[in-house]
Each structure stands twice: as C-alpha cells, then as structure tokens.
Coordinates of C-alpha atoms in Angstrom, one line a residue:
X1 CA -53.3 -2.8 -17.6
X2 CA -49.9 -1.0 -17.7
X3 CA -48.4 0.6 -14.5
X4 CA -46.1 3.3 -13.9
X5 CA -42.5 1.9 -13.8
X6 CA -41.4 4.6 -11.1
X7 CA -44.6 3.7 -8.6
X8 CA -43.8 -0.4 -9.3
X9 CA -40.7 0.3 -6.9
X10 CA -40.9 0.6 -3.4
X11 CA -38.0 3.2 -1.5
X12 CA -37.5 0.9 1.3
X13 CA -33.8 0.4 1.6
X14 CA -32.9 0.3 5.6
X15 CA -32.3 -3.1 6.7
X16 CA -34.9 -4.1 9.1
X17 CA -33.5 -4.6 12.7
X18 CA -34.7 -7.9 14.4
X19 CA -36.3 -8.1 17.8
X20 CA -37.4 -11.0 19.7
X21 CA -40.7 -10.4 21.7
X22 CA -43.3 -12.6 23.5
X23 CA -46.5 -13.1 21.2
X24 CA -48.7 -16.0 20.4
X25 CA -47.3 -16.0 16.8
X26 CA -46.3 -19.2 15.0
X27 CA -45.0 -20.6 12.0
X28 CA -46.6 -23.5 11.3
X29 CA -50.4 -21.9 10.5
X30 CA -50.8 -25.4 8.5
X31 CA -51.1 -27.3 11.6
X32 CA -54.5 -26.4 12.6
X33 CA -55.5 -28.4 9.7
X34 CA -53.3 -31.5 10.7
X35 CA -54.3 -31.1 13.7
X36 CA -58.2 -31.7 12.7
X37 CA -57.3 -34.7 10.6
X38 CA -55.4 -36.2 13.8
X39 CA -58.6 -35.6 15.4
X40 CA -61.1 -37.3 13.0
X41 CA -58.9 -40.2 12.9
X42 CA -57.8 -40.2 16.6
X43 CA -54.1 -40.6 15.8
X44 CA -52.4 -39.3 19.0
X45 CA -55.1 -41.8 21.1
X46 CA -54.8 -44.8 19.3
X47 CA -50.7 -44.3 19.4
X48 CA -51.2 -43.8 23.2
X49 CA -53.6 -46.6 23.6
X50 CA -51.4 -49.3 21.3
X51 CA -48.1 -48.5 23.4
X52 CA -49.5 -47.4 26.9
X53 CA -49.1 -52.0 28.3
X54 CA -45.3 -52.0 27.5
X55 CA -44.0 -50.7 30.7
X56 CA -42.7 -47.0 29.3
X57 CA -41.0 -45.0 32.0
X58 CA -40.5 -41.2 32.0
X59 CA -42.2 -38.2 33.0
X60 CA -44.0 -38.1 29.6
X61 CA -46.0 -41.2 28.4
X62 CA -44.3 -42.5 24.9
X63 CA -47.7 -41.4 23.2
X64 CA -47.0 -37.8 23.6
X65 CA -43.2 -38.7 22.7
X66 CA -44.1 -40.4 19.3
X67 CA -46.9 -37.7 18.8
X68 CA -44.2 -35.1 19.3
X69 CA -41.6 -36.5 17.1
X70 CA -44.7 -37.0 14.6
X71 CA -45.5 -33.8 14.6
X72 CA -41.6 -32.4 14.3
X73 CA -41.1 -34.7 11.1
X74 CA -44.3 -33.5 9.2
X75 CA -42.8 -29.6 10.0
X76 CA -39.8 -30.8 8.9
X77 CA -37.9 -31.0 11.9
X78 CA -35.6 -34.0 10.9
X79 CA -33.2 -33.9 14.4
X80 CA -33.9 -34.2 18.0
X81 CA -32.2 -31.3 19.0
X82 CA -34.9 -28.9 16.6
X83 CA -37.2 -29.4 19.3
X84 CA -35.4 -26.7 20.9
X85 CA -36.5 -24.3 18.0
X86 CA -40.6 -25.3 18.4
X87 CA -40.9 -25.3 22.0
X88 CA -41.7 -21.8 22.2
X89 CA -44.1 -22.0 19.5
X90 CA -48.2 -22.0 20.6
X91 CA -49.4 -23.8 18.1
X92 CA -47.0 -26.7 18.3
X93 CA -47.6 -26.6 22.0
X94 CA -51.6 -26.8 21.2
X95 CA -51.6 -29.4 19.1
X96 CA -49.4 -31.7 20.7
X97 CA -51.7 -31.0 23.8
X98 CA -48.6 -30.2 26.4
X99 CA -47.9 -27.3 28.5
X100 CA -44.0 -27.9 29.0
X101 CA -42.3 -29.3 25.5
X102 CA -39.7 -32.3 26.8
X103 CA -36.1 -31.7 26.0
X104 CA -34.4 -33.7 23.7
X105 CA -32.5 -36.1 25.7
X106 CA -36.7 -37.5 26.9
X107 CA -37.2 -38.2 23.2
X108 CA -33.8 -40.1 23.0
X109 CA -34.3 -41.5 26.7
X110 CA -38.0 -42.8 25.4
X111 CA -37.0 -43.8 22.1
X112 CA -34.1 -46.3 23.6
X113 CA -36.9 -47.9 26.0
X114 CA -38.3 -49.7 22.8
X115 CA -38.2 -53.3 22.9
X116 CA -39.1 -55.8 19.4
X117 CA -42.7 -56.5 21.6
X118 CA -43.8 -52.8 21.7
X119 CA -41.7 -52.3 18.0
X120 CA -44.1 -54.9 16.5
X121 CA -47.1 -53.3 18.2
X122 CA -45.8 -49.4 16.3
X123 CA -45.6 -51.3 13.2
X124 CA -48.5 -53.0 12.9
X125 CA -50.3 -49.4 14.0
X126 CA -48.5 -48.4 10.9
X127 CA -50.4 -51.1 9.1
X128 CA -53.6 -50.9 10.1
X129 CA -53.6 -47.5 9.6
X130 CA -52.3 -47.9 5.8
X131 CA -54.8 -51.1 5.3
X132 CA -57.6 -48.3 6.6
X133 CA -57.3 -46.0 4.0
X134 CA -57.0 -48.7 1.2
X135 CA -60.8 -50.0 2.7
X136 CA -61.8 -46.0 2.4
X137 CA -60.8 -45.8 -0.8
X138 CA -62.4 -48.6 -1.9
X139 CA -59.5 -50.7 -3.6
X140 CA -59.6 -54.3 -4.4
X141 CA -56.3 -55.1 -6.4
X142 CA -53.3 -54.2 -4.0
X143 CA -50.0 -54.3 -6.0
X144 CA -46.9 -54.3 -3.7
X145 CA -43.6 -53.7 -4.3
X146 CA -41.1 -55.4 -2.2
X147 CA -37.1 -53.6 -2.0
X148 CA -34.4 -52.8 0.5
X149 CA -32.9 -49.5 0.8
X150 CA -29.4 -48.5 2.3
X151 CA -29.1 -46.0 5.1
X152 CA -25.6 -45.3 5.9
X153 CA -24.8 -44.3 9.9
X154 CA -22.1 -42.5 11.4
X155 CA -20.5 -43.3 14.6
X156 CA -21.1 -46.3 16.1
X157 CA -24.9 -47.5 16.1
X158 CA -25.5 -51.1 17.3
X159 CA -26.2 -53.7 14.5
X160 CA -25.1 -51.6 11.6
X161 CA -22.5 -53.2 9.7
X162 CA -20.7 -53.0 6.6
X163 CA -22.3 -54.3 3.8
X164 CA -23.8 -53.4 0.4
X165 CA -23.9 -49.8 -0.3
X166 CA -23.1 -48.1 -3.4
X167 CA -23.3 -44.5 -2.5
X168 CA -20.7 -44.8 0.6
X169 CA -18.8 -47.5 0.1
X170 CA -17.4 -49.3 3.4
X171 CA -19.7 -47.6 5.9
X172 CA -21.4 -49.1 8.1
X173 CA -25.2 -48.9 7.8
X174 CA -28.8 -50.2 8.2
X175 CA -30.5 -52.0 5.0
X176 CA -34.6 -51.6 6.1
X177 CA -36.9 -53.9 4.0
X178 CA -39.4 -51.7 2.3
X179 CA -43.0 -53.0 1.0
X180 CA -44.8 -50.5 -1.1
X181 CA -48.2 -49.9 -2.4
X182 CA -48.0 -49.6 -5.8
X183 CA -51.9 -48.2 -6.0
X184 CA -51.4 -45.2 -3.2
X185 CA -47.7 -45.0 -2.7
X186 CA -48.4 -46.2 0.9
X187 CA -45.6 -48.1 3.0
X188 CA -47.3 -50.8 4.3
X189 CA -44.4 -52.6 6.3
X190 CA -40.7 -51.3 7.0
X191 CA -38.4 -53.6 8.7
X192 CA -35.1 -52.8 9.9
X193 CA -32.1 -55.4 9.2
X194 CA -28.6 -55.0 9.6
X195 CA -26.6 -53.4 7.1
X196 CA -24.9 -56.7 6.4
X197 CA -27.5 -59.3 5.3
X198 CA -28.6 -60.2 1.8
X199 CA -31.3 -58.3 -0.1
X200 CA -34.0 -60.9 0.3
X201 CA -33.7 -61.5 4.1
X202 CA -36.4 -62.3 6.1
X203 CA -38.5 -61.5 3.0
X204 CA -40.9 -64.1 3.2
X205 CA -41.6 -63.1 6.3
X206 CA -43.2 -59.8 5.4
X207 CA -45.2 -61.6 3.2
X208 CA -46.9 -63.3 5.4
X209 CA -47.0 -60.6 7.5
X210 CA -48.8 -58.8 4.9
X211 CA -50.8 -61.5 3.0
X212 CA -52.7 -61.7 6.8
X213 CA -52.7 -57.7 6.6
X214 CA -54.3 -57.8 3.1
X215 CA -56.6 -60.9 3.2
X216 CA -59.7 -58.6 1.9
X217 CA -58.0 -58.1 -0.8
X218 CA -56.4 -59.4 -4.2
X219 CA -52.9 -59.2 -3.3
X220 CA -50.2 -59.2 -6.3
X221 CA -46.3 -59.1 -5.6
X222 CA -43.7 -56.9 -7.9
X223 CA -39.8 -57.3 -6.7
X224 CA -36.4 -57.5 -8.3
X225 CA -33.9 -60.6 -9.1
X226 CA -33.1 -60.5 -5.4
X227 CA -36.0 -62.1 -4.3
X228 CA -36.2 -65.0 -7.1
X229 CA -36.1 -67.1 -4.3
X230 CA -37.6 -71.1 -4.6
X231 CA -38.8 -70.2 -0.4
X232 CA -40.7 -67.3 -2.0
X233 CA -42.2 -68.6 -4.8
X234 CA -42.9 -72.2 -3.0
X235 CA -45.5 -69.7 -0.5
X236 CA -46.8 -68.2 -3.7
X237 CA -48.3 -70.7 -6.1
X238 CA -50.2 -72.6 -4.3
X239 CA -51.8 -69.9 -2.5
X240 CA -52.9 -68.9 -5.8
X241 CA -51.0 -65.0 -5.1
X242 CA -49.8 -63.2 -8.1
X243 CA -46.5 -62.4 -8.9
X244 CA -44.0 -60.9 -11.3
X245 CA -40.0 -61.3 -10.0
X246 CA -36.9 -60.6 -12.1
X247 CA -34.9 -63.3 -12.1
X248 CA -31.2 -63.1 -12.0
X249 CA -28.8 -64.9 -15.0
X250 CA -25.9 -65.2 -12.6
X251 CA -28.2 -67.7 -10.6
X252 CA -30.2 -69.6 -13.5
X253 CA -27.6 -70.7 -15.3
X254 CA -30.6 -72.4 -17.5
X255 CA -31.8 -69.1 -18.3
X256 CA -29.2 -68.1 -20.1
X257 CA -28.1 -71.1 -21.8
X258 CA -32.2 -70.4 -23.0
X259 CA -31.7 -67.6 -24.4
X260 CA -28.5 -67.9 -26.3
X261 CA -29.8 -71.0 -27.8
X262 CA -32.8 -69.5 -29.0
X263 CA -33.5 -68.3 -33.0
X264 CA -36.9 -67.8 -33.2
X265 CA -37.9 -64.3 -30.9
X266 CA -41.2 -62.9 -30.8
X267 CA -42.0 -59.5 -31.7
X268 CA -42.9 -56.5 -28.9
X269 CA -42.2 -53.2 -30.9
X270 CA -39.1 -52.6 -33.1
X271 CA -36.9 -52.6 -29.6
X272 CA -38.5 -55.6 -27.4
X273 CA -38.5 -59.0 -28.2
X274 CA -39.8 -62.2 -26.0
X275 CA -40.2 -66.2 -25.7
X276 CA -42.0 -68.2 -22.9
X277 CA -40.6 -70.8 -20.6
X278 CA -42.3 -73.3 -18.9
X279 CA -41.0 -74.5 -15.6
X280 CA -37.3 -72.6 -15.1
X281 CA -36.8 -73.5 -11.5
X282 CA -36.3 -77.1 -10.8
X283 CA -36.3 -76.2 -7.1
X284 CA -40.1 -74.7 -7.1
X285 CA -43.1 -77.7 -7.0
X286 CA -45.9 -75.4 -8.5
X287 CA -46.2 -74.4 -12.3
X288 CA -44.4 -71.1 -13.0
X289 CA -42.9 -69.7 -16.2
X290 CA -40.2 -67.4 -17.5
X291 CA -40.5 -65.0 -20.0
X292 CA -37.3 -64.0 -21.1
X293 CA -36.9 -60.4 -22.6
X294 CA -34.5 -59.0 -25.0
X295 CA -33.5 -55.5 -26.1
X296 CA -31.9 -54.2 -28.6
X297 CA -29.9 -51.3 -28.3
X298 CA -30.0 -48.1 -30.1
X299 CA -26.4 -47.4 -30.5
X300 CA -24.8 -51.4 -30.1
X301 CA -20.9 -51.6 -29.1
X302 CA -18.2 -52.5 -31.3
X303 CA -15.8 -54.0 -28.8
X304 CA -18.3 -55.4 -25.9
X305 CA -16.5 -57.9 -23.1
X306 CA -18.5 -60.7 -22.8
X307 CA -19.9 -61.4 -18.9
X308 CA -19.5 -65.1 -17.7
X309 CA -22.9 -65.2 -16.2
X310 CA -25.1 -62.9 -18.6
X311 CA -26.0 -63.2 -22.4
X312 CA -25.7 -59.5 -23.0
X313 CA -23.7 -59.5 -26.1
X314 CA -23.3 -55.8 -26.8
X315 CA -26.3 -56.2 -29.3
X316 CA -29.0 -57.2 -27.3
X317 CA -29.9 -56.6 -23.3
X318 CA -31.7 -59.8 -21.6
X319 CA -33.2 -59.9 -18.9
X320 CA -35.9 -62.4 -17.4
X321 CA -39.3 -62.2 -15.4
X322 CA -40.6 -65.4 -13.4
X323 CA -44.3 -65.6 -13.0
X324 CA -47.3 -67.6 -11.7
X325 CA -49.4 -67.6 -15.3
X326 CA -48.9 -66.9 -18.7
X327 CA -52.3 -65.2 -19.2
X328 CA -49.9 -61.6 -19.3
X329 CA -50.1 -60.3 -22.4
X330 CA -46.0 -59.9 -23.2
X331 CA -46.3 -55.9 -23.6
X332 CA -48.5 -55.5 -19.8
X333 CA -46.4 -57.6 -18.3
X334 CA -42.8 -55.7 -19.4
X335 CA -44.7 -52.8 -18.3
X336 CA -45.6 -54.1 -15.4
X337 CA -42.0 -54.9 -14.0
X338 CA -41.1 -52.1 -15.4
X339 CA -43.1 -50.1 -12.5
X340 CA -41.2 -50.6 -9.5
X341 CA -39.3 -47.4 -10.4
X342 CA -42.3 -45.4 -8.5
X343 CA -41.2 -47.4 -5.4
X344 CA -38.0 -45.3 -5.6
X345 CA -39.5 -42.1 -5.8
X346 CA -41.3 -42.7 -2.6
X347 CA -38.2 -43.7 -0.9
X348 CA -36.6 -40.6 -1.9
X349 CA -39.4 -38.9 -0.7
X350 CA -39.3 -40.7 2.8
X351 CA -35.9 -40.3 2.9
X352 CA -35.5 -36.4 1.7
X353 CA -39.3 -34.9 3.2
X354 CA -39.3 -37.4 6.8
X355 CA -35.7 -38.2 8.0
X356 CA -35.9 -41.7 7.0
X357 CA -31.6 -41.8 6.7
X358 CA -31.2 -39.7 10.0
X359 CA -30.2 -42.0 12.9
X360 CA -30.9 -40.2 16.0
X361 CA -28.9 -43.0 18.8
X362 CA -26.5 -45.6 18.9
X363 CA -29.5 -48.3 20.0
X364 CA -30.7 -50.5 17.2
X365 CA -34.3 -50.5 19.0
X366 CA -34.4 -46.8 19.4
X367 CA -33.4 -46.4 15.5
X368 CA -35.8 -48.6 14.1
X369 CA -38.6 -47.0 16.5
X370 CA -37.5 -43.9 14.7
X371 CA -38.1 -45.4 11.3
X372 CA -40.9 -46.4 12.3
X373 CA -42.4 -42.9 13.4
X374 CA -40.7 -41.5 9.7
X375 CA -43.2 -44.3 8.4
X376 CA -45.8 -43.2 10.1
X377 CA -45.6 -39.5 9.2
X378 CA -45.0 -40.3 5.2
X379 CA -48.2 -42.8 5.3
X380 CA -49.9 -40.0 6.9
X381 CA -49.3 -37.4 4.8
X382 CA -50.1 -39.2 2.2
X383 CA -53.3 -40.0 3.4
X384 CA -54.3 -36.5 4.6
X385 CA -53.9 -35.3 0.6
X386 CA -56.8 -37.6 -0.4
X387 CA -58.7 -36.7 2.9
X388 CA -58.1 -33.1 2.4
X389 CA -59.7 -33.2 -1.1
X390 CA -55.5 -32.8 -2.9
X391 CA -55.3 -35.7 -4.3
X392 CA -56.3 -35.7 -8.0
X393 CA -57.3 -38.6 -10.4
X394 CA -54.8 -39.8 -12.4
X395 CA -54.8 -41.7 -16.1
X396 CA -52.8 -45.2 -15.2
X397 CA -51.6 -47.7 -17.5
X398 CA -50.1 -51.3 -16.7
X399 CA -46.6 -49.6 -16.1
X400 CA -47.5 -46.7 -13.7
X401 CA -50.4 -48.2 -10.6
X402 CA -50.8 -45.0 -9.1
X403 CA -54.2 -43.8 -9.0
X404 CA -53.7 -40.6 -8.0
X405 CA -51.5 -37.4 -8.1
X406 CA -50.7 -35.6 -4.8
X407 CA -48.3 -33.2 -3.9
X408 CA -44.5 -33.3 -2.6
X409 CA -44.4 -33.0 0.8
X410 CA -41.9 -29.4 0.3
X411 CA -44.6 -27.7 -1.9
X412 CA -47.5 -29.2 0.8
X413 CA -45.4 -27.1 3.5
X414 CA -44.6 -24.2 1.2
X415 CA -48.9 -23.5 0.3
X416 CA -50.4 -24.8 3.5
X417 CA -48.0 -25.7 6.4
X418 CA -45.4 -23.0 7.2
X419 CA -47.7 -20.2 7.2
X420 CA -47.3 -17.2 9.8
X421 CA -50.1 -16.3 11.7
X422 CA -51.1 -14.9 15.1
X423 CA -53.4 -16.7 17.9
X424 CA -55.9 -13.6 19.0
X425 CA -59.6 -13.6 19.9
X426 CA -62.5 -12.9 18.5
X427 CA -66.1 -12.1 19.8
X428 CA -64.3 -14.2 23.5
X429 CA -63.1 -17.2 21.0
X430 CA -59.4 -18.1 20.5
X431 CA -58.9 -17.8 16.5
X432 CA -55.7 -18.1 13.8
X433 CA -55.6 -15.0 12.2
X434 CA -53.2 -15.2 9.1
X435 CA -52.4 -12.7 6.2
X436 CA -55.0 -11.6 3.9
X437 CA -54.5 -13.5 0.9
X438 CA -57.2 -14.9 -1.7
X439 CA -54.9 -18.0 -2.8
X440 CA -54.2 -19.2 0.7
X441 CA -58.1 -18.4 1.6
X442 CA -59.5 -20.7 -0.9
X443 CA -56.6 -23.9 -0.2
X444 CA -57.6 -23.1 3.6
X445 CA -61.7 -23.3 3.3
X446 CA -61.7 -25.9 0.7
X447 CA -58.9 -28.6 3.0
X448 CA -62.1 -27.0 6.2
X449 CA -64.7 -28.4 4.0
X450 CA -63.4 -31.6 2.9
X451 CA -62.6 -32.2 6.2
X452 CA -65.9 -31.3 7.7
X453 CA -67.8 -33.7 5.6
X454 CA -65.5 -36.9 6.6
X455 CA -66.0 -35.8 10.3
X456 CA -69.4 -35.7 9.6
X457 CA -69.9 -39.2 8.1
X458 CA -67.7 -40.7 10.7
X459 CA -70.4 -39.7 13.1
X460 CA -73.1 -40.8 11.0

C-alpha cells in the first residue's frame, strides 16, 4: 500500500517545554516482570535470610541494601550516587518493598561492614543459586572455564596494587579470579585478589570450592598456560576430573626441545598439524599427555626473530595442550581449547551491562561485596532469559558449549525493561498501564505466561 508523501509528515515543529509533576509514572515498566521472577525464586528473602547472623548495623538491614543495589545494576544503574535518580520512581520503590529509598552514603556505609565470614556466605548464595538452575535445566556435563580479569581502580582503594594489566599500564588495580560455565554462561565463583599476584593464584582453591559445588555432576576444567600448574594437575588425575590446559613453552623447556626435534607431524586439515606426548611433566605423579599443535601460517615471514623460549619459527605457530587422556580425537580437542574465547564475551558483558570494573569505596571488603552483587545480577539475568521462555536452542559443536542463545542485557532493557508506563486503577485494583503497542503486548503476555507455569510447578 502506497501513502501520500505530504500526509507521511507530521507539522509539529515547537519544541516541547518540559515540566516536572507528581504522578505514579516510571521508567522501568520491565520490572514488574523481574519483580515476579524474584518472587518465584524468593531472591530478596533468601539474600536477607543468608546475611541477617553477621551482625550488620544501620537503619536498613543489608538485605534490602544488596536487594537495592541489585535492582539498580539490572536498570543499569552502575554508581551509588544514581540512586538519587530512582528514588522517586514507584515502581522501584514497590519492588524493592521500601517506603523511604536510603541515600547513598547507607549503601557505601553497608557495603564497608562486610567482613571475608559474611563475603563467603554472598558467594556461596551466588553458587547455589547458579548450581540451581544447572539442576533445572537438567545438565550433566559442566565445562568450566577458569581465567583472571584486570579491573583497574582510581584513587586509592586498599589492596589494589600494581601489577599485570595491559590496557592501563602502571595502575593500580584488582585481578578477580573468574570461573565460567561453559554450558550457560553462568559465573559460578568470582574471587577477588589483588592486583599484584600471579594469574593462577589461589586457583586450586576454587577448584575445590567448586568440585564440592558440582559433585552431581561430571565436572571438566578448560584454562590457559597460566594454570599448567603440577599443584593443579596433582588434584586432578587422581580424582579422575577432566581437563584440557595450555601449557606454556617458556616453562617446559621439554616441550619445545619436542617439538623442534620432531619430523614426522600428523595431519588435522591443510593448516593444523599434531603429535602426542606421554608424560611432559616430570613434577605430576599421575599419567597425563601433551599434544603439541602446530600451525602454519597463511602469509609466513621472511625475516622472523627467533624467541629464546618458543619454537615459533615464522613458519609454523606451536602451541601445547596438557591433558588427563588421550581418548580426544586431535580435531575435538583443538576445538575444545579453542572455546574459552566465550568466557571473554561474558566478561565483557559483566563488565559493560553490570558494573563489574566500577569500584564504588576505597575498602577491599566493600569492593569485592560489590563484585559480588554485579555477580549476582549477571547470573540472574541470565537465568531469568531461560525462565522467561528467551532463551533459544542453539546448534553446539566441540568448540562453542553453549546451549542456548539469549539476549544482551542492552537489547533485554531496550524491548522489556525501560518501558514508560503509569501505575492507575482499575475496577479498585492497582494496575501498569503502558502504551498500546502489539510488539511489546505479545513479549509482555508471553515472559506472564512462562512465568505462570514455573510458579505453578513450584507449588505443585
């Protein structure tokens, strides 16, 4: 159908002047829906009931402060001081169940009262809530994917030091140890370090941490050269827990010296090549083995400046992967390895859509509390997609583990979340009432109905 080019434009050209009124309008129409799924899950009770032993002071119980600052970081409020921009909206004030919104030096005040007992008892919360909705969704094979990330701090926050960080070079900063589901794209642990330690620090830790977390299920480990560590490994094998490590040259001199001397390769595809070997790390008890990898490059380098500690020789690209069996086919397991790159798009995610690199006070505590909540609001809304009826099935291979595909956060607040709408009544009944649109309308009834039907077998 054609339309009449003159009637297509509209003859509005005043500039609209702005006025400020009292009404029970918001901006966040979205949150009714977040709000139900904190209800069928009992989020804001459970954070109260987990923290409310540990001696928290203050006129509002740290509950309602975590609940708050969950809240703000799934809006996209990323700062303390953007409280003062919600606290006159009535559905914020409604769902975080509050009739006076604290100001922001009670979130800070709160925050700095965390100590590492009630910091262990947020994070494993955190857990259990993550471990839930792997039992929901029926998974048996857990892949996880262990890695540090760098978050860089201004000023003068306690236990951030100097240390390796390649985007700001010389500042000080935090270096939190991340372990990723590879299956839901869940964060199952995050623990803050200083900015100052080694990549692999207190690694083994976590995995014991989360080999208890997981026991239900078959548990297999994915991480770089930096945690090619005999400790490591050592828990590993005999446990019988898979795992697939890079495993740096510099370090395994033996390696290299392996791969050099080699002439016989075996054949990938036209680019990858392989060979086994049995036994690389003379400092590990249990039987292991090496598969050492080479690539040959598209375009090679005439003049190439030979590395002291690597075999690259401007030909070929090396690289190595230590393992507990050798019943990987060469192809799955390259692939494989090869999938810890979807560990760093959730970290960008966390890190651009939840505040992850914002550190809100100079108190190490307080900072990794925060973290901690930014955890909590990623896991979440992840978790809400799939509950919400979002989440769609995806084809996976042995490089990408994800099972499904769910939105980015930004386009989840863009259809659903920051929606104007108006509280009014109806027929004596408080009700949202929204824009007529038919897009919006169908997202809205079908996240109601998914909804409805896990409330309902909860019941049952």
């Amino acid at each position: 159908m054609r339309y009449n080019k003159r009637a297509l434009i509209a003859r509005k050209n005043k500039i609209l002047p702005i006025r400020f009124i009292g009404q029970d309008m918001t901006t966040y129409c979205g949150l009714t829906l977040i709000d139900h799924y904190f209800r069928i899950y009992k989020i804001h009770r459970r954070l109260k009931n987990t923290l409310k032993s540990y001696g928290f002071k203050g006129d509002y119980g740290i509950g309602d402060i975590l609940f708050i600052l969950l809240v703000m970081l799934l809006i996209g409020a990323e700062r303390l001081q953007h409280i003062d921009y919600l606290r006159s909206d009535p559905l914020f004030r409604r769902v975080v169940r509050l009739t006076r919104i604290p100001h922001r030096t009670k979130l800070s005040t709160a925050l700095k009262q965390f100590s590492s007992d009630s910091l262990k008892a947020l994070a494993g919360i955190n857990s259990q809530l993550v471990v839930e909705k792997l039992q929901e969704l029926g998974l048996n094979q857990i892949t996880i994917d262990i890695d540090g990330t760098v978050i860089s701090t201004k000023g003068h926050p306690s236990w951030a030091f100097k240390g390796y960080n390649p985007i700001k070079k010389g500042a000080k900063s935090y270096f939190p140890l991340t372990a990723h589901v590879g299956e839901t794209g869940h964060f199952l642990s995050i623990l803050n370090r200083p900015g100052n330690v080694h990549d692999s620090s207190r690694a083994l830790v976590v995995i014991q941490t989360i080999r208890r977390q997981l026991a239900g299920f078959c548990v297999r480990f994915r991480a770089d050269s930096a945690f090619c560590d005999p400790k490591v490994i050592n828990y590993l094998l005999p446990r019988h827990i898979g795992f697939a490590i890079k495993a740096p040259f510099w370090k395994l001199i033996n390696l290299k010296d392996a791969a050099q001397q080699r002439k016989k390769w075996c054949r990938i595809n036209g680019q990858w090549s392989y060979f086994w070997l049995k036994q690389p790390l003379d400092s590990v008890e249990g039987e292991h083995y090496a598969m050492i990898l080479r690539k040959k490059l598209r375009n090679p380098k005439k003049h190439y400046q030979l590395d002291l500690f690597s075999p690259n020789n401007g030909i070929y690209e090396y690289s190595a992967v230590v393992t507990d069996t050798k019943d990987w086919s060469p192809e799955d397991l390259l692939l494989f390895v090869s999938g810890r790159s979807a560990q760093e798009n959730s970290i960008s995610e966390l890190k651009t859509s939840f505040a992850f690199d914002h550190i809100p006070t100079n108190t190490y505590q307080a900072n990794s509390a925060y973290l901690q909540i930014s955890q909590m609001a990623y896991n979440l809304a992840t978790s809400m997609q799939h509950s919400m009826g979002l989440a769609q099935k995806r084809k996976t291979n042995k490089k990408f583990t994800r099972l499904h595909k769910i939105m980015e956060w930004r386009t989840f607040r863009f259809l659903i979340l920051n929606r104007a709408g108006k509280i009014g009544r109806e027929d004596g009944y408080k009700v949202l009432q929204m824009t007529k649109n038919s897009e919006t309308k169908s997202l809205y009834e079908k996240i109601s109905n998914s909804l409805e039907e896990i409330k309902v077998k909860k019941a049952a």
